[in-house]
Amino acid sequence: MARNAFYAQSGGVTAVINASAAGVIETARKHKKHIGKVYAGRNGILGALTEDLIDTSRESAANIRALKSTPGGAFGSARYKLKGVEKGGHEYERLIEVFRAHDIGYFFYNGGNDSADTCLKVSRISETLGYPIVAVHVPKTVDNDLPITDTCPGFGSVAKYVATSMMEAVLDVESMARTSTKVFILEVMGRHAGWITAATGLASRRAGEGPHILLFPEVPWNEEAFLARVDEAVKKYGYCAIGASEGLQDASGRFLSESGLKDAFGHAQLGGVAPMLANLVQSKLKLKQHWAVADYLQRAARHIASKADLDQSYAVGKAAVELAVKGMNSVMPTIVRTSSRPYRWRIGVAKLSDVANVEKKMPRDFITPDGFHITQKCRNYLQPLIAGEAFPPFEGGLPKYVRLKNVPVRKKTGEYRP
Amino acid sequence: MARNAFYAQSGGVTAVINASAAGVIETARKHKKHIGKVYAGRNGILGALTEDLIDTSRESAANIRALKSTPGGAFGSARYKLKGVEKGGHEYERLIEVFRAHDIGYFFYNGGNDSADTCLKVSRISETLGYPIVAVHVPKTVDNDLPITDTCPGFGSVAKYVATSMMEAVLDVESMARTSTKVFILEVMGRHAGWITAATGLASRRAGEGPHILLFPEVPWNEEAFLARVDEAVKKYGYCAIGASEGLQDASGRFLSESGLKDAFGHAQLGGVAPMLANLVQSKLKLKQHWAVADYLQRAARHIASKADLDQSYAVGKAAVELAVKGMNSVMPTIVRTSSRPYRWRIGVAKLSDVANVEKKMPRDFITPDGFHITQKCRNYLQPLIAGEAFPPFEGGLPKYVRLKNVPVRKKTGEYRP
């Protein structure tokens, strides 16, 4: 007998998380023997707790297909950690109440590290709370820090965006440097792992071409070494371009962005590593500088998404359903790289207990000995992940992104306030 | 008898200034009866002063064609104001020395407001200093603030980039707002004119869709009105997205970014309107915020250039040569809009004396009465400028941008230090 499925997006969204949603929904529609309807949580797991479910069967095939070219979270995502009994909560019990009311037998959770842990706990509900459910995690994180999988869906598109943006900014700065800006700093995401910072390095493909300096969260910040390197690049190449992680920290582990200073309004200065570095360069080296902070632009940039990443994002959604209908509980589809040149990959499977709460940092041999750039080994790893273009359709000069109807499912349980 | 031409890029570069260069060079190659070689100034006008000329005839047709898909300034640009006798300099005399040595009879200057003034002065050299030359200005500025021309080559591509980026960030914030970021601020260029800020507003196409607030340099900053509007948007739509000009100023004309504060290193804080606004929102409204500063990314983003802008950038380069060979001195080709729906334009001609040092700000009826958004009239103006895609070729996941050989012309005059 077919049972319904629940799908939710969790944590920071990406340019291609909706492609995973499309993979789940389109594949579920092909497994009617096992899966009835796919209900999506409005605002992620909160939608399950508050019984705010979206009936994806009310969306046309064209709209679901259009999710593949739409960034952000089409059903809403959430930063929310379920409170289990150990935290004095009964939110897993509440999940069961809602799942039972809607005959939900499949749980697809689309997220990163924290979400994998939640998904693991849900996968144990059969054992711990006696409600039969198959839970499969659908990997997603721009941080690229999930273990086992070769890469994380969402990362390749950010990587392509920051590498392209850096390459373009470098051409700009290089052509102005004789009389104007000499130092350019691009701040990118990745609070604990330097994968995105590493990707900015792909813009430098021959000697002397920027970025000349990468600042990883894995490498303790050293002001003197940094300034010396900037000075050297400007003298040698006429300019210096820098890719900097938002998570840059000093030797004691303090984030550079936690300055403890007040701004013009007298409020705590909230950071931005790029402006701090820029001020440092300006005052110590007397060099004209410019800086950019990409922030959400980088993880929402569907217009320059990686085809490889898009394909993989869809594939993990599809695979999650195929694993679930086989009864594989407590697992996560992974990307297995079988060859770098030519790039070949297939879907693998990892146990959630091996994934949850494990963080994959940059290997030391992906960073040059001086700590300021990426190695050839790192390039070989990154390059295939940004390969291929997958432009969205355009209309009137702007990308044509879909907005779903997001029709609510009639509530069957009482009110619940999380 | 054919004489040689000099071409230089001036001021901040754009995603499509090289398309104008291609227009000049390709068209000059078709007018061999009038124009011998096109020499480009290395680093703009500095290349003329220091006799650092680039022989563009040494570049293949394919490379010149590839300029159409390459951002930045292929020959180097400069922020440099020629010192005439009134400033105690003789740099116009030095120009003539170099031009005479290389039989340069045509001067093509590719820039914005300041450059138009320089080009005007060069155009008068025949009269003032007795050296026969035809000078034509090739318009370019992302600020869109040149008079007479309907738009400025370079602007449409920035407009498309910021509108696309805002649209993508809005989808991101919207999907996270329930439990996370409620306010997002994108800072864009345009120190004196709000054209680029206005373009971020194109992302909002239906009621309630972000950006909800635009902050123009033309509208004096008012903290209370701003905070009230943010609060209202968050209550009504769940989030608030804001497009802010780097040139935002208070009623007394003081730039908000000139905070007079010190940073963590004890140095003067150099600004960033977005982080200041974000701090204000966080502290006064207690709302979680994120902010981005696009900086050079916006004006170098050839990967998402506007087809209309690209075509116009090429067309003004081509027209400049056609005007010059007809002997039209001291002019600038313009874009004349003949229809908005469907969008139609043709090339016109303006006298440089009408262009130099005139700044075109946003008309008041392009801004809503409350000062916080754009009107339909403004949308009708902006929309055609971002129309059409013109993706560059890609290779290995990144745009394939050309680097010219930039072969120097043998020097014939003595050394000169500007």
PDB file of N, CA and C in Angstrom, chain A residues 281-313:
ATOM      1  N   VAL A 281      45.088  47.433   4.626  1.00  0.00           N
ATOM      2  CA  VAL A 281      45.934  47.640   3.443  1.00  0.00           C
ATOM      3  C   VAL A 281      46.117  49.130   3.159  1.00  0.00           C
ATOM      4  N   GLN A 282      45.000  49.842   3.253  1.00  0.00           N
ATOM      5  CA  GLN A 282      45.031  51.284   2.964  1.00  0.00           C
ATOM      6  C   GLN A 282      45.948  52.014   3.958  1.00  0.00           C
ATOM      7  N   SER A 283      45.817  51.673   5.232  1.00  0.00           N
ATOM      8  CA  SER A 283      46.549  52.455   6.231  1.00  0.00           C
ATOM      9  C   SER A 283      48.000  52.018   6.358  1.00  0.00           C
ATOM     10  N   LYS A 284      48.253  50.721   6.264  1.00  0.00           N
ATOM     11  CA  LYS A 284      49.629  50.257   6.450  1.00  0.00           C
ATOM     12  C   LYS A 284      50.446  50.351   5.167  1.00  0.00           C
ATOM     13  N   LEU A 285      49.832  50.070   4.034  1.00  0.00           N
ATOM     14  CA  LEU A 285      50.601  50.067   2.785  1.00  0.00           C
ATOM     15  C   LEU A 285      50.311  51.295   1.917  1.00  0.00           C
ATOM     16  N   LYS A 286      49.345  52.092   2.347  1.00  0.00           N
ATOM     17  CA  LYS A 286      48.959  53.303   1.583  1.00  0.00           C
ATOM     18  C   LYS A 286      48.606  52.956   0.138  1.00  0.00           C
ATOM     19  N   LEU A 287      47.882  51.874  -0.023  1.00  0.00           N
ATOM     20  CA  LEU A 287      47.473  51.454  -1.364  1.00  0.00           C
ATOM     21  C   LEU A 287      45.966  51.627  -1.505  1.00  0.00           C
ATOM     22  N   LYS A 288      45.527  52.143  -2.632  1.00  0.00           N
ATOM     23  CA  LYS A 288      44.101  52.285  -2.862  1.00  0.00           C
ATOM     24  C   LYS A 288      43.471  50.897  -2.990  1.00  0.00           C
ATOM     25  N   GLN A 289      42.351  50.713  -2.318  1.00  0.00           N
ATOM     26  CA  GLN A 289      41.722  49.396  -2.318  1.00  0.00           C
ATOM     27  C   GLN A 289      40.226  49.480  -2.614  1.00  0.00           C
ATOM     28  N   HIS A 290      39.678  48.367  -3.003  1.00  0.00           N
ATOM     29  CA  HIS A 290      38.235  48.183  -3.138  1.00  0.00           C
ATOM     30  C   HIS A 290      37.896  46.818  -2.582  1.00  0.00           C
ATOM     31  N   TRP A 291      36.672  46.655  -2.119  1.00  0.00           N
ATOM     32  CA  TRP A 291      36.278  45.354  -1.577  1.00  0.00           C
ATOM     33  C   TRP A 291      34.826  45.062  -1.899  1.00  0.00           C
ATOM     34  N   ALA A 292      34.531  43.769  -1.986  1.00  0.00           N
ATOM     35  CA  ALA A 292      33.164  43.309  -2.237  1.00  0.00           C
ATOM     36  C   ALA A 292      32.830  42.201  -1.250  1.00  0.00           C
ATOM     37  N   VAL A 293      31.579  42.166  -0.840  1.00  0.00           N
ATOM     38  CA  VAL A 293      31.092  41.070   0.000  1.00  0.00           C
ATOM     39  C   VAL A 293      29.930  40.435  -0.760  1.00  0.00           C
ATOM     40  N   ALA A 294      30.112  39.190  -1.186  1.00  0.00           N
ATOM     41  CA  ALA A 294      29.129  38.567  -2.074  1.00  0.00           C
ATOM     42  C   ALA A 294      27.875  38.119  -1.323  1.00  0.00           C
ATOM     43  N   ASP A 295      28.046  37.690  -0.103  1.00  0.00           N
ATOM     44  CA  ASP A 295      26.923  37.277   0.749  1.00  0.00           C
ATOM     45  C   ASP A 295      25.925  36.393  -0.022  1.00  0.00           C
ATOM     46  N   TYR A 296      24.629  36.634   0.130  1.00  0.00           N
ATOM     47  CA  TYR A 296      23.620  35.764  -0.483  1.00  0.00           C
ATOM     48  C   TYR A 296      23.714  35.709  -2.002  1.00  0.00           C
ATOM     49  N   LEU A 297      24.312  36.749  -2.604  1.00  0.00           N
ATOM     50  CA  LEU A 297      24.408  36.740  -4.068  1.00  0.00           C
ATOM     51  C   LEU A 297      25.086  35.464  -4.559  1.00  0.00           C
ATOM     52  N   GLN A 298      26.088  34.995  -3.784  1.00  0.00           N
ATOM     53  CA  GLN A 298      26.835  33.824  -4.234  1.00  0.00           C
ATOM     54  C   GLN A 298      26.037  32.527  -4.163  1.00  0.00           C
ATOM     55  N   ARG A 299      25.235  32.385  -3.136  1.00  0.00           N
ATOM     56  CA  ARG A 299      24.544  31.094  -3.001  1.00  0.00           C
ATOM     57  C   ARG A 299      23.184  31.081  -3.692  1.00  0.00           C
ATOM     58  N   ALA A 300      22.758  32.239  -4.197  1.00  0.00           N
ATOM     59  CA  ALA A 300      21.470  32.319  -4.901  1.00  0.00           C
ATOM     60  C   ALA A 300      21.660  32.456  -6.409  1.00  0.00           C
ATOM     61  N   ALA A 301      22.921  32.500  -6.855  1.00  0.00           N
ATOM     62  CA  ALA A 301      23.212  32.853  -8.245  1.00  0.00           C
ATOM     63  C   ALA A 301      22.892  31.722  -9.227  1.00  0.00           C
ATOM     64  N   ARG A 302      21.630  31.421  -9.348  1.00  0.00           N
ATOM     65  CA  ARG A 302      21.211  30.384 -10.285  1.00  0.00           C
ATOM     66  C   ARG A 302      21.573  30.728 -11.726  1.00  0.00           C
ATOM     67  N   HIS A 303      21.696  32.024 -12.035  1.00  0.00           N
ATOM     68  CA  HIS A 303      21.959  32.422 -13.420  1.00  0.00           C
ATOM     69  C   HIS A 303      23.326  31.937 -13.908  1.00  0.00           C
ATOM     70  N   ILE A 304      24.213  31.610 -12.970  1.00  0.00           N
ATOM     71  CA  ILE A 304      25.541  31.123 -13.378  1.00  0.00           C
ATOM     72  C   ILE A 304      25.833  29.794 -12.668  1.00  0.00           C
ATOM     73  N   ALA A 305      24.787  28.990 -12.482  1.00  0.00           N
ATOM     74  CA  ALA A 305      24.933  27.692 -11.817  1.00  0.00           C
ATOM     75  C   ALA A 305      25.808  26.748 -12.642  1.00  0.00           C
ATOM     76  N   SER A 306      26.439  25.826 -11.954  1.00  0.00           N
ATOM     77  CA  SER A 306      27.228  24.789 -12.602  1.00  0.00           C
ATOM     78  C   SER A 306      26.305  23.666 -13.072  1.00  0.00           C
ATOM     79  N   LYS A 307      26.496  23.270 -14.320  1.00  0.00           N
ATOM     80  CA  LYS A 307      25.694  22.168 -14.873  1.00  0.00           C
ATOM     81  C   LYS A 307      25.958  20.880 -14.089  1.00  0.00           C
ATOM     82  N   ALA A 308      27.212  20.638 -13.751  1.00  0.00           N
ATOM     83  CA  ALA A 308      27.551  19.437 -12.980  1.00  0.00           C
ATOM     84  C   ALA A 308      26.811  19.449 -11.651  1.00  0.00           C
ATOM     85  N   ASP A 309      26.822  20.584 -10.990  1.00  0.00           N
ATOM     86  CA  ASP A 309      26.161  20.725  -9.690  1.00  0.00           C
ATOM     87  C   ASP A 309      24.648  20.543  -9.824  1.00  0.00           C
ATOM     88  N   LEU A 310      24.093  21.146 -10.853  1.00  0.00           N
ATOM     89  CA  LEU A 310      22.653  21.032 -11.084  1.00  0.00           C
ATOM     90  C   LEU A 310      22.263  19.571 -11.298  1.00  0.00           C
ATOM     91  N   ASP A 311      23.021  18.892 -12.124  1.00  0.00           N
ATOM     92  CA  ASP A 311      22.732  17.482 -12.398  1.00  0.00           C
ATOM     93  C   ASP A 311      22.819  16.655 -11.124  1.00  0.00           C
ATOM     94  N   GLN A 312      23.840  16.928 -10.318  1.00  0.00           N
ATOM     95  CA  GLN A 312      24.025  16.159  -9.084  1.00  0.00           C
ATOM     96  C   GLN A 312      22.930  16.469  -8.074  1.00  0.00           C
ATOM     97  N   SER A 313      22.518  17.721  -8.023  1.00  0.00           N
ATOM     98  CA  SER A 313      21.451  18.095  -7.087  1.00  0.00           C
ATOM     99  C   SER A 313      20.160  17.360  -7.431  1.00  0.00           C
TER     100      SER A 313
END
